[in-house]
Amino acid sequence: MPAPRPPAPGSTARPIPADAATAIGDFARYPGCRLLLACSACSWSRTYNPERVLRRLHELRTGGHATRLTDVARRVGWNCPACGRARWRMQFAWPATLTESEARRLAARARN
Ligand SMILES: [Zn+2]
């Protein structure tokens, strides 16, 4: 029996469907969303602030708004802390703490 592990911080986020064309700059379409980095080999995941990840891409001159999430995930330079593999996928996700009404409020503010 493997030892129980505490849930990863991002594990309760609700993923937003993404496709191969989804780019890091698309976070602006989902006000309040997080960037979810998840291991494809096990269920470990954590979330990031997408604005900060985008700013980092700019700083490193490795990408910008149009950089696809699949390419951002490919740049992750470390292995999964749970299973040791490096099979990452990335998509946006609603944080577990974001309620429906809060999401609507943020979306309304983004439109104005
Ligand atoms: Zn893993």
mmCIF file of C-alpha atoms and ligand atoms in Angstrom:
data_model
loop_
_atom_site.group_PDB
_atom_site.id
_atom_site.type_symbol
_atom_site.label_atom_id
_atom_site.label_comp_id
_atom_site.label_asym_id
_atom_site.label_seq_id
_atom_site.Cartn_x
_atom_site.Cartn_y
_atom_site.Cartn_z
ATOM 1 C CA MET A 1 0.000 0.000 0.000
ATOM 2 C CA PRO A 2 1.555 3.350 -0.952
ATOM 3 C CA ALA A 3 1.621 5.977 1.769
ATOM 4 C CA PRO A 4 -1.223 8.461 1.470
ATOM 5 C CA ARG A 5 -0.127 11.790 0.113
ATOM 6 C CA PRO A 6 -1.715 15.109 0.922
ATOM 7 C CA PRO A 7 -3.702 16.434 -2.034
ATOM 8 C CA ALA A 8 -1.680 18.701 -4.329
ATOM 9 C CA PRO A 9 -2.690 22.367 -4.157
ATOM 10 C CA GLY A 10 -4.229 22.393 -7.635
ATOM 11 C CA SER A 11 -6.143 19.146 -7.365
ATOM 12 C CA THR A 12 -9.516 20.679 -6.617
ATOM 13 C CA ALA A 13 -9.445 23.173 -9.500
ATOM 14 C CA ARG A 14 -12.066 22.656 -12.211
ATOM 15 C CA PRO A 15 -10.288 22.376 -15.602
ATOM 16 C CA ILE A 16 -11.564 24.439 -18.522
ATOM 17 C CA PRO A 17 -11.622 22.434 -21.780
ATOM 18 C CA ALA A 18 -8.666 23.357 -23.991
ATOM 19 C CA ASP A 19 -7.428 22.261 -27.393
ATOM 20 C CA ALA A 20 -4.055 22.251 -29.157
ATOM 21 C CA ALA A 21 -4.543 25.864 -30.241
ATOM 22 C CA THR A 22 -5.151 27.245 -26.741
ATOM 23 C CA ALA A 23 -2.517 29.897 -26.007
ATOM 24 C CA ILE A 24 -1.283 31.351 -22.729
ATOM 25 C CA GLY A 25 -2.801 34.747 -23.616
ATOM 26 C CA ASP A 26 -6.272 33.160 -23.683
ATOM 27 C CA PHE A 27 -6.431 33.410 -19.891
ATOM 28 C CA ALA A 28 -8.009 36.854 -20.418
ATOM 29 C CA ARG A 29 -11.146 35.078 -21.711
ATOM 30 C CA TYR A 30 -11.625 33.390 -18.348
ATOM 31 C CA PRO A 31 -11.384 36.119 -15.704
ATOM 32 C CA GLY A 32 -10.240 34.684 -12.383
ATOM 33 C CA CYS A 33 -8.876 31.491 -13.902
ATOM 34 C CA ARG A 34 -5.639 29.765 -12.936
ATOM 35 C CA LEU A 35 -3.128 27.936 -15.082
ATOM 36 C CA LEU A 36 -3.278 24.246 -14.204
ATOM 37 C CA LEU A 37 -0.166 22.124 -14.635
ATOM 38 C CA ALA A 38 -1.072 18.457 -14.381
ATOM 39 C CA CYS A 39 0.895 15.236 -14.665
ATOM 40 C CA SER A 40 -0.479 12.929 -17.377
ATOM 41 C CA ALA A 41 1.026 9.885 -15.714
ATOM 42 C CA CYS A 42 -0.584 10.323 -12.304
ATOM 43 C CA SER A 43 -3.036 12.794 -10.818
ATOM 44 C CA TRP A 44 -0.599 15.325 -9.371
ATOM 45 C CA SER A 45 -1.289 18.921 -10.285
ATOM 46 C CA ARG A 46 -0.761 22.474 -9.175
ATOM 47 C CA THR A 47 -1.952 25.848 -10.373
ATOM 48 C CA TYR A 48 -0.207 29.074 -11.303
ATOM 49 C CA ASN A 49 -1.151 32.666 -11.918
ATOM 50 C CA PRO A 50 -1.315 32.810 -15.759
ATOM 51 C CA GLU A 51 -0.343 36.506 -15.832
ATOM 52 C CA ARG A 52 2.863 35.762 -13.972
ATOM 53 C CA VAL A 53 3.694 32.840 -16.269
ATOM 54 C CA LEU A 54 3.131 35.089 -19.291
ATOM 55 C CA ARG A 55 5.311 37.826 -17.777
ATOM 56 C CA ARG A 56 8.035 35.246 -17.185
ATOM 57 C CA LEU A 57 7.866 34.122 -20.843
ATOM 58 C CA HIS A 58 8.332 37.762 -21.867
ATOM 59 C CA GLU A 59 11.255 38.212 -19.472
ATOM 60 C CA LEU A 60 13.005 35.129 -20.767
ATOM 61 C CA ARG A 61 12.104 36.072 -24.354
ATOM 62 C CA THR A 62 10.792 32.557 -24.880
ATOM 63 C CA GLY A 63 7.193 33.389 -25.669
ATOM 64 C CA GLY A 64 4.221 35.705 -25.454
ATOM 65 C CA HIS A 65 0.433 35.798 -25.651
ATOM 66 C CA ALA A 66 0.344 33.441 -28.647
ATOM 67 C CA THR A 67 2.538 30.743 -27.090
ATOM 68 C CA ARG A 68 0.488 27.567 -26.945
ATOM 69 C CA LEU A 69 -0.086 25.845 -23.646
ATOM 70 C CA THR A 70 1.383 22.646 -25.098
ATOM 71 C CA ASP A 71 4.648 24.541 -25.707
ATOM 72 C CA VAL A 72 4.610 26.098 -22.247
ATOM 73 C CA ALA A 73 4.111 22.632 -20.743
ATOM 74 C CA ARG A 74 7.017 21.291 -22.789
ATOM 75 C CA ARG A 75 9.309 23.847 -21.148
ATOM 76 C CA VAL A 76 8.656 22.570 -17.646
ATOM 77 C CA GLY A 77 12.144 21.524 -16.632
ATOM 78 C CA TRP A 78 11.378 19.252 -13.713
ATOM 79 C CA ASN A 79 9.778 15.895 -13.078
ATOM 80 C CA CYS A 80 6.524 15.178 -11.309
ATOM 81 C CA PRO A 81 7.166 15.171 -7.534
ATOM 82 C CA ALA A 82 4.673 12.321 -7.139
ATOM 83 C CA CYS A 83 5.639 9.830 -9.871
ATOM 84 C CA GLY A 84 8.975 11.182 -11.154
ATOM 85 C CA ARG A 85 7.940 11.389 -14.791
ATOM 86 C CA ALA A 86 7.794 14.504 -16.979
ATOM 87 C CA ARG A 87 4.582 14.182 -18.936
ATOM 88 C CA TRP A 88 2.927 17.520 -18.374
ATOM 89 C CA ARG A 89 -0.287 18.908 -19.702
ATOM 90 C CA MET A 90 -1.527 22.415 -19.182
ATOM 91 C CA GLN A 91 -4.917 24.048 -19.308
ATOM 92 C CA PHE A 92 -6.789 26.797 -17.588
ATOM 93 C CA ALA A 93 -8.927 25.967 -14.583
ATOM 94 C CA TRP A 94 -11.340 27.612 -12.232
ATOM 95 C CA PRO A 95 -9.949 27.637 -8.709
ATOM 96 C CA ALA A 96 -12.040 25.664 -6.241
ATOM 97 C CA THR A 97 -12.478 28.832 -4.219
ATOM 98 C CA LEU A 98 -14.064 30.761 -7.093
ATOM 99 C CA THR A 99 -17.843 30.716 -6.803
ATOM 100 C CA GLU A 100 -20.279 31.049 -9.720
ATOM 101 C CA SER A 101 -21.298 34.563 -8.674
ATOM 102 C CA GLU A 102 -17.687 35.667 -8.295
ATOM 103 C CA ALA A 103 -16.904 34.310 -11.797
ATOM 104 C CA ARG A 104 -19.864 36.252 -13.227
ATOM 105 C CA ARG A 105 -18.754 39.420 -11.439
ATOM 106 C CA LEU A 106 -15.201 39.120 -12.822
ATOM 107 C CA ALA A 107 -16.501 38.418 -16.334
ATOM 108 C CA ALA A 108 -18.719 41.508 -16.190
ATOM 109 C CA ARG A 109 -15.827 43.635 -14.996
ATOM 110 C CA ALA A 110 -13.580 42.315 -17.814
ATOM 111 C CA ARG A 111 -16.173 43.314 -20.422
ATOM 112 C CA ASN A 112 -16.325 46.918 -19.196
HETATM 113 ZN ZN ZN B 1 3.024 12.220 -11.868
#
